[in-house]
Coordinates of C-alpha atoms and ligand atoms in Angstrom, one line a residue:
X3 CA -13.4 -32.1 -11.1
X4 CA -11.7 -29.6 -8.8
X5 CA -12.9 -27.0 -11.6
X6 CA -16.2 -27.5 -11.6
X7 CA -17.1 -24.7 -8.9
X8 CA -15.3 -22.5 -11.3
X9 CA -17.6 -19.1 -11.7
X10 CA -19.6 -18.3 -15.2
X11 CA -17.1 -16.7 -17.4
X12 CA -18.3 -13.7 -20.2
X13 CA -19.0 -15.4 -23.7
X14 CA -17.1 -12.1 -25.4
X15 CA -14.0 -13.5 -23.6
X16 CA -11.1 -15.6 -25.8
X17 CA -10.3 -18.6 -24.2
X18 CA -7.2 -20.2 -23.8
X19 CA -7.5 -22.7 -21.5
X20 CA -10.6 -23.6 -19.7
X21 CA -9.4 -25.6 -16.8
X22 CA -7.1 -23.5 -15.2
X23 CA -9.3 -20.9 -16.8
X24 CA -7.1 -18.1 -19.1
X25 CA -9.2 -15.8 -21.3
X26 CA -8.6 -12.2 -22.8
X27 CA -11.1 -10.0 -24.2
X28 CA -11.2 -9.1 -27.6
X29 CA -8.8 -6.2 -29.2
X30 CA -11.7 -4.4 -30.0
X31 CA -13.6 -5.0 -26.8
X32 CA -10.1 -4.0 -24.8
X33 CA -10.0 -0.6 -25.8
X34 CA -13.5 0.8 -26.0
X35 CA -13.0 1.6 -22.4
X36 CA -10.1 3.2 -20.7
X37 CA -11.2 1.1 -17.6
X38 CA -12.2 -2.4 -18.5
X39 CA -15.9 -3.6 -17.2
X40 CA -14.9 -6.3 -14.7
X41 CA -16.8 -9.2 -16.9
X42 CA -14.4 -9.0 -19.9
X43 CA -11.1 -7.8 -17.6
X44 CA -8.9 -10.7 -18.9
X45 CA -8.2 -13.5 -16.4
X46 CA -4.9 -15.6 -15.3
X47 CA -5.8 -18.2 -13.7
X48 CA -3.1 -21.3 -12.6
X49 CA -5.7 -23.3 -10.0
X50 CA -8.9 -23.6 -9.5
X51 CA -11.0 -20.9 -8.4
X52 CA -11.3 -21.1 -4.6
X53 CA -15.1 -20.4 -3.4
X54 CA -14.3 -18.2 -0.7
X55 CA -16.9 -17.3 2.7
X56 CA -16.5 -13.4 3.2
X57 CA -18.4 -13.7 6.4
X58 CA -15.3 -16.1 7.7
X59 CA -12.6 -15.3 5.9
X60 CA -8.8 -14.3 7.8
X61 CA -6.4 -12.7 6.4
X62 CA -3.6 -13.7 8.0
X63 CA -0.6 -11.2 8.2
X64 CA 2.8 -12.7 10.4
X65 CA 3.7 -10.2 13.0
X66 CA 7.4 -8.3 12.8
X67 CA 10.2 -9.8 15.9
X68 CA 8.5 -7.9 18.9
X69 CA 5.3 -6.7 16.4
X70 CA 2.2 -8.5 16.3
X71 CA 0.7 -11.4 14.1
X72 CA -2.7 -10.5 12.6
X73 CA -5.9 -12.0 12.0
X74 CA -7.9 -9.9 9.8
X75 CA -11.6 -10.2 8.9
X76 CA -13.2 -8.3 5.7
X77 CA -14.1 -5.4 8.3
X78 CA -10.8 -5.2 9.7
X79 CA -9.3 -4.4 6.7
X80 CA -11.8 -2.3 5.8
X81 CA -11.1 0.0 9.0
X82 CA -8.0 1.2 7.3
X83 CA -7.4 3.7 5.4
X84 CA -8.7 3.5 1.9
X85 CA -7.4 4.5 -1.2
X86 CA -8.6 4.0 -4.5
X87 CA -6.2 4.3 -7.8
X88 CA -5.9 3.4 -11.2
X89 CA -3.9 0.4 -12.3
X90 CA -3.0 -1.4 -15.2
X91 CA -2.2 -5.1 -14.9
X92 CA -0.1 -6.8 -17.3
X93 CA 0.7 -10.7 -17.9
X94 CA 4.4 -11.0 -18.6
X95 CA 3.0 -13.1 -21.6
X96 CA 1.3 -10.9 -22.8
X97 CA 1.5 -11.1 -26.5
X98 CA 3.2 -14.4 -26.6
X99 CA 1.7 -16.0 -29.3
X100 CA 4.2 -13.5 -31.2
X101 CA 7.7 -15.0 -30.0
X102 CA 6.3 -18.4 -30.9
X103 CA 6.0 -17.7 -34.5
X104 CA 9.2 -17.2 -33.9
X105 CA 10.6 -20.2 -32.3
X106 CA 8.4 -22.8 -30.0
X107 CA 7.8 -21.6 -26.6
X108 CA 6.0 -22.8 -23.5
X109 CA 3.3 -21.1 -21.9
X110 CA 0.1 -20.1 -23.3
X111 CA -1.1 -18.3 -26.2
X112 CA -1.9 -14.5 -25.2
X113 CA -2.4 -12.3 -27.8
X114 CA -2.7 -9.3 -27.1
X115 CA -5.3 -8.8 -24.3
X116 CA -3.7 -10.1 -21.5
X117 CA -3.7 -6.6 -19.8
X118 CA -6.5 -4.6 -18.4
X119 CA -7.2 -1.3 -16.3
X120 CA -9.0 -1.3 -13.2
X121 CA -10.0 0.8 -10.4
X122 CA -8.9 -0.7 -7.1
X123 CA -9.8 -0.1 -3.7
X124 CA -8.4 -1.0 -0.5
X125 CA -5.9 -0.8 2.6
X126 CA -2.4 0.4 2.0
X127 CA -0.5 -3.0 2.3
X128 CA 2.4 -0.4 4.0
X129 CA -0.6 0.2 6.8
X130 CA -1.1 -3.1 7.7
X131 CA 2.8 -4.1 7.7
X132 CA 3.3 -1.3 10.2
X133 CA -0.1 -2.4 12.4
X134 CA 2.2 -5.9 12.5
X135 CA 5.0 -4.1 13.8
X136 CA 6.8 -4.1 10.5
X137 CA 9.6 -1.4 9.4
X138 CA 11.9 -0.7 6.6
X139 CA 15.0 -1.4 8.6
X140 CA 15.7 -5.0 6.9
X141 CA 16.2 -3.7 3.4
X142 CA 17.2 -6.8 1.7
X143 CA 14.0 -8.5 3.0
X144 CA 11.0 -9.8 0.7
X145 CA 7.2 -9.8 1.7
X146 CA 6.0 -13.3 0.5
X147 CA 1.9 -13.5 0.0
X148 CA 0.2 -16.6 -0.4
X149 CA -3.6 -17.3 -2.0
X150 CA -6.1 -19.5 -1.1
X151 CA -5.6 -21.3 -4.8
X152 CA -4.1 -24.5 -4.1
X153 CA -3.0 -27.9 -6.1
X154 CA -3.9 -31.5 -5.2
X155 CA -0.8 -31.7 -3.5
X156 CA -2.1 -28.8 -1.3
X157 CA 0.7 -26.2 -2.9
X158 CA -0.9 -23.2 -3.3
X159 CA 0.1 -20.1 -5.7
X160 CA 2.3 -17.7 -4.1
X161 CA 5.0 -14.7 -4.7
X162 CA 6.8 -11.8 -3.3
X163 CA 8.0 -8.4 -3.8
X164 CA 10.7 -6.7 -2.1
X165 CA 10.0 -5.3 1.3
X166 CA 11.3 -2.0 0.4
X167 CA 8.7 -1.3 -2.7
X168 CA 5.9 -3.1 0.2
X169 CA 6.8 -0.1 3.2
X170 CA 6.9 2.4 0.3
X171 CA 3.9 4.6 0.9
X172 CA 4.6 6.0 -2.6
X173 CA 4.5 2.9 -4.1
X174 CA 0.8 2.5 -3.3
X175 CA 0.8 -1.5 -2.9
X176 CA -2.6 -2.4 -2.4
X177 CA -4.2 -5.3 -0.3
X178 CA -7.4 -4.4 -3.0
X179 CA -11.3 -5.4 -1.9
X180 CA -12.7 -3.9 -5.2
X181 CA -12.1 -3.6 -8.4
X182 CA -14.2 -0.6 -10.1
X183 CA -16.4 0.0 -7.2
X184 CA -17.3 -3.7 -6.8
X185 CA -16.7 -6.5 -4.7
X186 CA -13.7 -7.8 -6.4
X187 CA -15.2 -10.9 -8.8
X188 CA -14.0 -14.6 -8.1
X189 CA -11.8 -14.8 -10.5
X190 CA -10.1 -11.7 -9.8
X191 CA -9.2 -12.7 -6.3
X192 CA -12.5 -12.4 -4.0
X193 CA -12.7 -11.1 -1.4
X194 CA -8.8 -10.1 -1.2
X195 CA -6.1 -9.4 -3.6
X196 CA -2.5 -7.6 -4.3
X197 CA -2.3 -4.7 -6.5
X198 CA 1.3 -4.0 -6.6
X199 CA 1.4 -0.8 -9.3
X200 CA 4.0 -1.0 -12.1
X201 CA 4.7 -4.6 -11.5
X202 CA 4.4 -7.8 -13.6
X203 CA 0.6 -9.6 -12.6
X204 CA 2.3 -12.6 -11.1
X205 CA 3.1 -10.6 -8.0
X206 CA -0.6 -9.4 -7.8
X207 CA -1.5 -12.4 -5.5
X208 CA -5.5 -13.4 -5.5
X209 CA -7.2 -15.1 -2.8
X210 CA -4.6 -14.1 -0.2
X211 CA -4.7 -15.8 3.0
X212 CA -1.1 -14.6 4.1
X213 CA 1.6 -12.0 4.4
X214 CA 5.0 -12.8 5.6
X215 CA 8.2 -10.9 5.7
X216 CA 11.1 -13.3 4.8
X217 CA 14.8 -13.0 4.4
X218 CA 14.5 -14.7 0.8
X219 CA 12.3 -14.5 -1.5
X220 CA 8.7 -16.1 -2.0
X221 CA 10.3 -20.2 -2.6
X222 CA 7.1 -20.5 -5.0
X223 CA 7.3 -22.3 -8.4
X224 CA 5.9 -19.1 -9.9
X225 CA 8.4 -16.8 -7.5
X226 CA 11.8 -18.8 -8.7
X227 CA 11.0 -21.2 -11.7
X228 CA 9.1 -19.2 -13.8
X229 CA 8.4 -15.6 -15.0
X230 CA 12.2 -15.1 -15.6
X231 CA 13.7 -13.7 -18.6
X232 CA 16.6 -14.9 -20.6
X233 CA 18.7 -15.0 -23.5
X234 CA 17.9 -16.3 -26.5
X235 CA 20.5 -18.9 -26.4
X236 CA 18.8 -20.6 -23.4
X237 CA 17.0 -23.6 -24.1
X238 CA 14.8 -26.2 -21.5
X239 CA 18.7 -28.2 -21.3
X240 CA 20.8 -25.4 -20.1
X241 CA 18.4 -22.5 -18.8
X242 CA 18.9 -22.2 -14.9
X243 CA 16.1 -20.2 -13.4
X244 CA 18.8 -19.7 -10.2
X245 CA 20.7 -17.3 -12.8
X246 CA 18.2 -14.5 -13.2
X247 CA 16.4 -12.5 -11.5
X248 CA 12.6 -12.8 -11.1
X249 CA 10.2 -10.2 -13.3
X250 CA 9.0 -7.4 -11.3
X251 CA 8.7 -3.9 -13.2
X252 CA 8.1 -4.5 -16.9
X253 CA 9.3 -2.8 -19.8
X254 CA 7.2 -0.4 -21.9
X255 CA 4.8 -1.9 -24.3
X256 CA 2.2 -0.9 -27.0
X257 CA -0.2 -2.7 -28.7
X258 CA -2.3 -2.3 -31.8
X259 CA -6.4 -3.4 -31.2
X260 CA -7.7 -2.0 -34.1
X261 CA -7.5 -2.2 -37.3
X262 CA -7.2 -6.1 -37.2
X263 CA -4.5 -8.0 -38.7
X264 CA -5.9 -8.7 -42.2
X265 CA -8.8 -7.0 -41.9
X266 CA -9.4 -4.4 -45.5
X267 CA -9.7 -1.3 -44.5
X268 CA -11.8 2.1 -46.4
X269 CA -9.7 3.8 -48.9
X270 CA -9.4 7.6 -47.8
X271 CA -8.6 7.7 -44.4
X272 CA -7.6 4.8 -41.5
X273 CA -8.2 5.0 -37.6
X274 CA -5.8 2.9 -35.9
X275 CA -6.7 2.6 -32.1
X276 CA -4.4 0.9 -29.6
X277 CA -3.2 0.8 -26.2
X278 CA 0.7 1.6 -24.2
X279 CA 1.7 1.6 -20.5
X280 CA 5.1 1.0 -19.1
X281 CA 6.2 -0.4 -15.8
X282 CA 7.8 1.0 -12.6
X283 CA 5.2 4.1 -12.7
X284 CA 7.1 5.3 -16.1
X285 CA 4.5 7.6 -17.9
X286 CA 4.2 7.0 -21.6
X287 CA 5.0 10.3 -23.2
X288 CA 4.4 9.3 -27.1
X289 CA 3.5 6.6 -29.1
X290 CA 4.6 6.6 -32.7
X291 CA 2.8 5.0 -35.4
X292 CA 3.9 4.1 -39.1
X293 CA 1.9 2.9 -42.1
X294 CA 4.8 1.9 -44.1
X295 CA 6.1 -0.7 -41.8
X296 CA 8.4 1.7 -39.7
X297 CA 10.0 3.8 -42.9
X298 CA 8.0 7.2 -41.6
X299 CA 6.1 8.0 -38.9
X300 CA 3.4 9.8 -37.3
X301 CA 2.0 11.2 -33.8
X302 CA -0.8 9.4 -32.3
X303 CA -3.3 11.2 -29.8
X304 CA -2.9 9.8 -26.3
X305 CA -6.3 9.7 -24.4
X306 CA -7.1 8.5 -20.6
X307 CA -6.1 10.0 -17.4
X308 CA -3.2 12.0 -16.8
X309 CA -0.3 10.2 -15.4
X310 CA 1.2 11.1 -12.0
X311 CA 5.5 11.8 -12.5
X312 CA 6.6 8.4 -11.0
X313 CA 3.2 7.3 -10.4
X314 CA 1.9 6.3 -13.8
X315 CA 0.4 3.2 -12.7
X316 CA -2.6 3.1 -15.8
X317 CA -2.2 2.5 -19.7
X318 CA -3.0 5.3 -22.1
X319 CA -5.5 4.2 -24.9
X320 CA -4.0 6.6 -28.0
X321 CA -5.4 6.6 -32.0
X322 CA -4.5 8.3 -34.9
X323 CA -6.2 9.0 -37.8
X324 CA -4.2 8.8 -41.3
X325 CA -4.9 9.6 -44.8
X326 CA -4.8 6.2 -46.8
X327 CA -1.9 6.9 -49.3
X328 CA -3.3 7.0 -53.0
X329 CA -3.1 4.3 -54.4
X330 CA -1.9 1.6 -51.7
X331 CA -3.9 -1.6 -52.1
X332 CA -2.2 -2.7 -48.2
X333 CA -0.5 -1.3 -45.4
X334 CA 2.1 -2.5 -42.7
X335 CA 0.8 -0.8 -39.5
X336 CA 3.1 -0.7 -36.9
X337 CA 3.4 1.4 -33.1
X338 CA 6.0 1.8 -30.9
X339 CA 5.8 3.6 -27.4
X340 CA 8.6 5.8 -25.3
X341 CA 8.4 6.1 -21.9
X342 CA 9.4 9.1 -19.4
X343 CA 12.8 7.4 -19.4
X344 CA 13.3 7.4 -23.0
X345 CA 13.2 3.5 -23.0
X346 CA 11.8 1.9 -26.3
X347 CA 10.7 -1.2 -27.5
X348 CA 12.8 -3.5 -29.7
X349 CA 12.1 -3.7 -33.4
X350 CA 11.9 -7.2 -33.9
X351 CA 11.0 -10.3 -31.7
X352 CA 13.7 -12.0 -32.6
X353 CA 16.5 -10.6 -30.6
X354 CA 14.8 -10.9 -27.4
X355 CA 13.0 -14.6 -27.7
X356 CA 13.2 -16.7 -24.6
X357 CA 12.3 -20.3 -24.0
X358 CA 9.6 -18.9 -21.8
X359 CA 7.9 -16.2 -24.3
X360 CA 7.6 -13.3 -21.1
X361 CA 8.5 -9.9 -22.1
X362 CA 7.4 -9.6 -25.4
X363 CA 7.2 -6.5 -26.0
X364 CA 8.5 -5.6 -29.7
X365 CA 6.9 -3.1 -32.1
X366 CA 3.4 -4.4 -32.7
X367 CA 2.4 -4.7 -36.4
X368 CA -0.3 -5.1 -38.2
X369 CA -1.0 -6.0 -42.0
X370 CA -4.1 -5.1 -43.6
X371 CA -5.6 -4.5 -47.1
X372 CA -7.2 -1.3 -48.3
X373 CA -10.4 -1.4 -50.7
X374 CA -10.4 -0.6 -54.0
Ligands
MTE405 N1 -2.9 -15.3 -7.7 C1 -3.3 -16.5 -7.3 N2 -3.6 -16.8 -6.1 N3 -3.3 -17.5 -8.3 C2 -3.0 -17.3 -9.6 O1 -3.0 -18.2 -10.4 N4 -2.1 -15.6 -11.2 C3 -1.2 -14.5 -11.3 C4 -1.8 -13.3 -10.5 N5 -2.2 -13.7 -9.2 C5 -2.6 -16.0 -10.0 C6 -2.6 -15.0 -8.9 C7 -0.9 -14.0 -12.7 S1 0.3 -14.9 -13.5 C8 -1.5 -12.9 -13.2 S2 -1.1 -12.3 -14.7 C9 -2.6 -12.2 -12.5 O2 -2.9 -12.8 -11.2 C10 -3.8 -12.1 -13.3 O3 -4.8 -11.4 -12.6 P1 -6.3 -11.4 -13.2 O4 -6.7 -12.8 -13.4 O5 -7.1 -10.7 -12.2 O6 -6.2 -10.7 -14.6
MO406 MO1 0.7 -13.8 -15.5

């Protein structure tokens, strides 16, 4: 059982698959913090988890025409600069299990946990590139990282971001060693990981063993057959992955955690608690909430860090408390968040379904009862 070195997992977590392991925390759980505690911070896993020996481990980085190839060790990497920020990492499923009640999809069943905050720490990836001799002169190019994570055909998971987002110092790509002031965990990539801020988690290789800069992109299955977006029309008989492009920044999403769908709620006056971010360093300037499923609307309270102008790599958690309307026996909650550039999410799920279920995004709603 290649699994069976797989680390202990938190028993708060939702499972939904054990073996590759894929768990989300609770809605609840998810927003008590505005940084998620490593143990619940939900986990995407499409291998085994490789049991990795810090004292021997390389990272490997392919030296630029004329540059230099590099070996690093943990310490190497360590001797760079380091820079700590906040980043929220997103699943481009996240909240799937909502275009399948839609239409069949395939992938697995997120809810809507599968996105957490973290602190990471770590070398600039733009540092090391330029200790390998790398510039920004090839703009087309592609920086393809690999992990350590591998099938029993030897494949192992891999993906890429363009070079120009890698070299940008303002983009603050991270080659991460720890995630809120630890070690990184196992299952979040020990002792090495991507954090590439405002970007889909697919690109946020774990386990990396190697950086390369290529002409093309990363010829993964994850880089060019999956985490694609298409039209509703597509199905598994005419959908060509060739034809789009892959998922890098996402769109701006909200999420509902609390009340809980179906849950009866006090008479008198409702908290509604729930969590928005956007991709591409877009700050979330507002999240709207209804209790009349989207006829009126009111203002919730955005809490968590201030957000940098281009630079908004973290959620906000926001809640709003509301006077119960006398005499409604149950509500349609529903939020919607705007971003700095004015993009919001669709009403319905509907319209953007894909045969995949990525980029769900559509106003999150909720339908609970009030007590008599
Ligand atoms: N990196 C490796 N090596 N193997 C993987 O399976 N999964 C990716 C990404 N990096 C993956 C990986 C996906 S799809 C996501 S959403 C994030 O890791 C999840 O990161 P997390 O498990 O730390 O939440
Ligand atoms: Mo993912």
């Amino acid at each position: 059982d290649p699994y069976a070195d797989d680390p202990v997992r938190h028993p708060a977590l939702k499972v939904n698959s054990q073996r590759p392991f894929n768990a989300e925390p609770p809605p609840e759980l998810l927003t008590e913090n505005y940084i998620t505690p490593n143990p619940i911070f939900f986990t995407r896993n499409h291998l085994p988890v490789p049991n990795l020996d810090p004292d021997t481990y390389r990272l490997h980085i392919e030296g630029a025409p004329g540059g230099q190839s590099l070996s690093l060790s943990l310490d190497d990497l360590h001797n760079f600069p380091k820079y700590e920020i906040t980043v929220t990492l997103q699943c481009a499923g996240n909240r799937r299990s909502e275009m399948t009640q839609v239409k069949e999809v395939k992938g697995l069943e997120w809810r809507t946990g599968a996105i957490s905050t973290a602190r990471w720490a770590g070398a600039r990836l733009c540092d090391v590139l330029a200790q390998a001799g790398h510039q920004l002169c090839e703009t087309e190019a592609h920086v393809c990282f690999e992990g350590l994570d591998s099938d029993p055909t030897g494949t192992a998971y891999g993906a890429s971001i363009p070079l120009a987002r890698a070299m940008d110092p303002e983009a603050e790509v991270l080659l991460a060693y720890e995630m809120n002031g630890q070690p990184l965990p196992r299952d979040h990539g020990f002792p090495v990981r991507v954090v590439v801020p405002g970007v889909v988690g697919a690109r946020h290789v774990k386990w990396l063993g190697r950086v390369s800069v290529q002409p093309e992109e990363s010829y993964s299955h994850w880089q060019r057959r999956d985490y694609k977006g298409f039209s509703p029309s597509v199905d598994w008989d005419t959908v060509d992955f060739d034809s789009a492009p892959s998922i890098q920044e996402l769109p701006v999403q909200s999420a509902i955690t609390e009340p809980r769908d179906g849950e009866t709620v006090e008479s008198g006056e409702v908290t509604i608690k729930g969590y928005a971010w956007s991709g591409g360093g877009r700050a979330v300037i507002r999240v709207d909430v209804s209790l009349d499923g989207g006829l009126t609307w009111q203002v919730a309270k955005l809490d968590g860090e201030e957000q940098r102008p281009r630079k908004a790599w973290a959620w906000r958690l926001w809640q709003l408390q509301a006077p119960v309307p006398a005499g409604q026996k149950e509500l349609n909650i529903v939020c919607k968040a705007v971003d700095d550039g004015y993009n919001v999410q669709p009403d319905t799920v509907a319209p953007i379904w894909n045969l995949r279920g990525v980029l769900s995004n559509a106003w999150h709603r909720v339908h609970v009862f009030v007590a008599p």
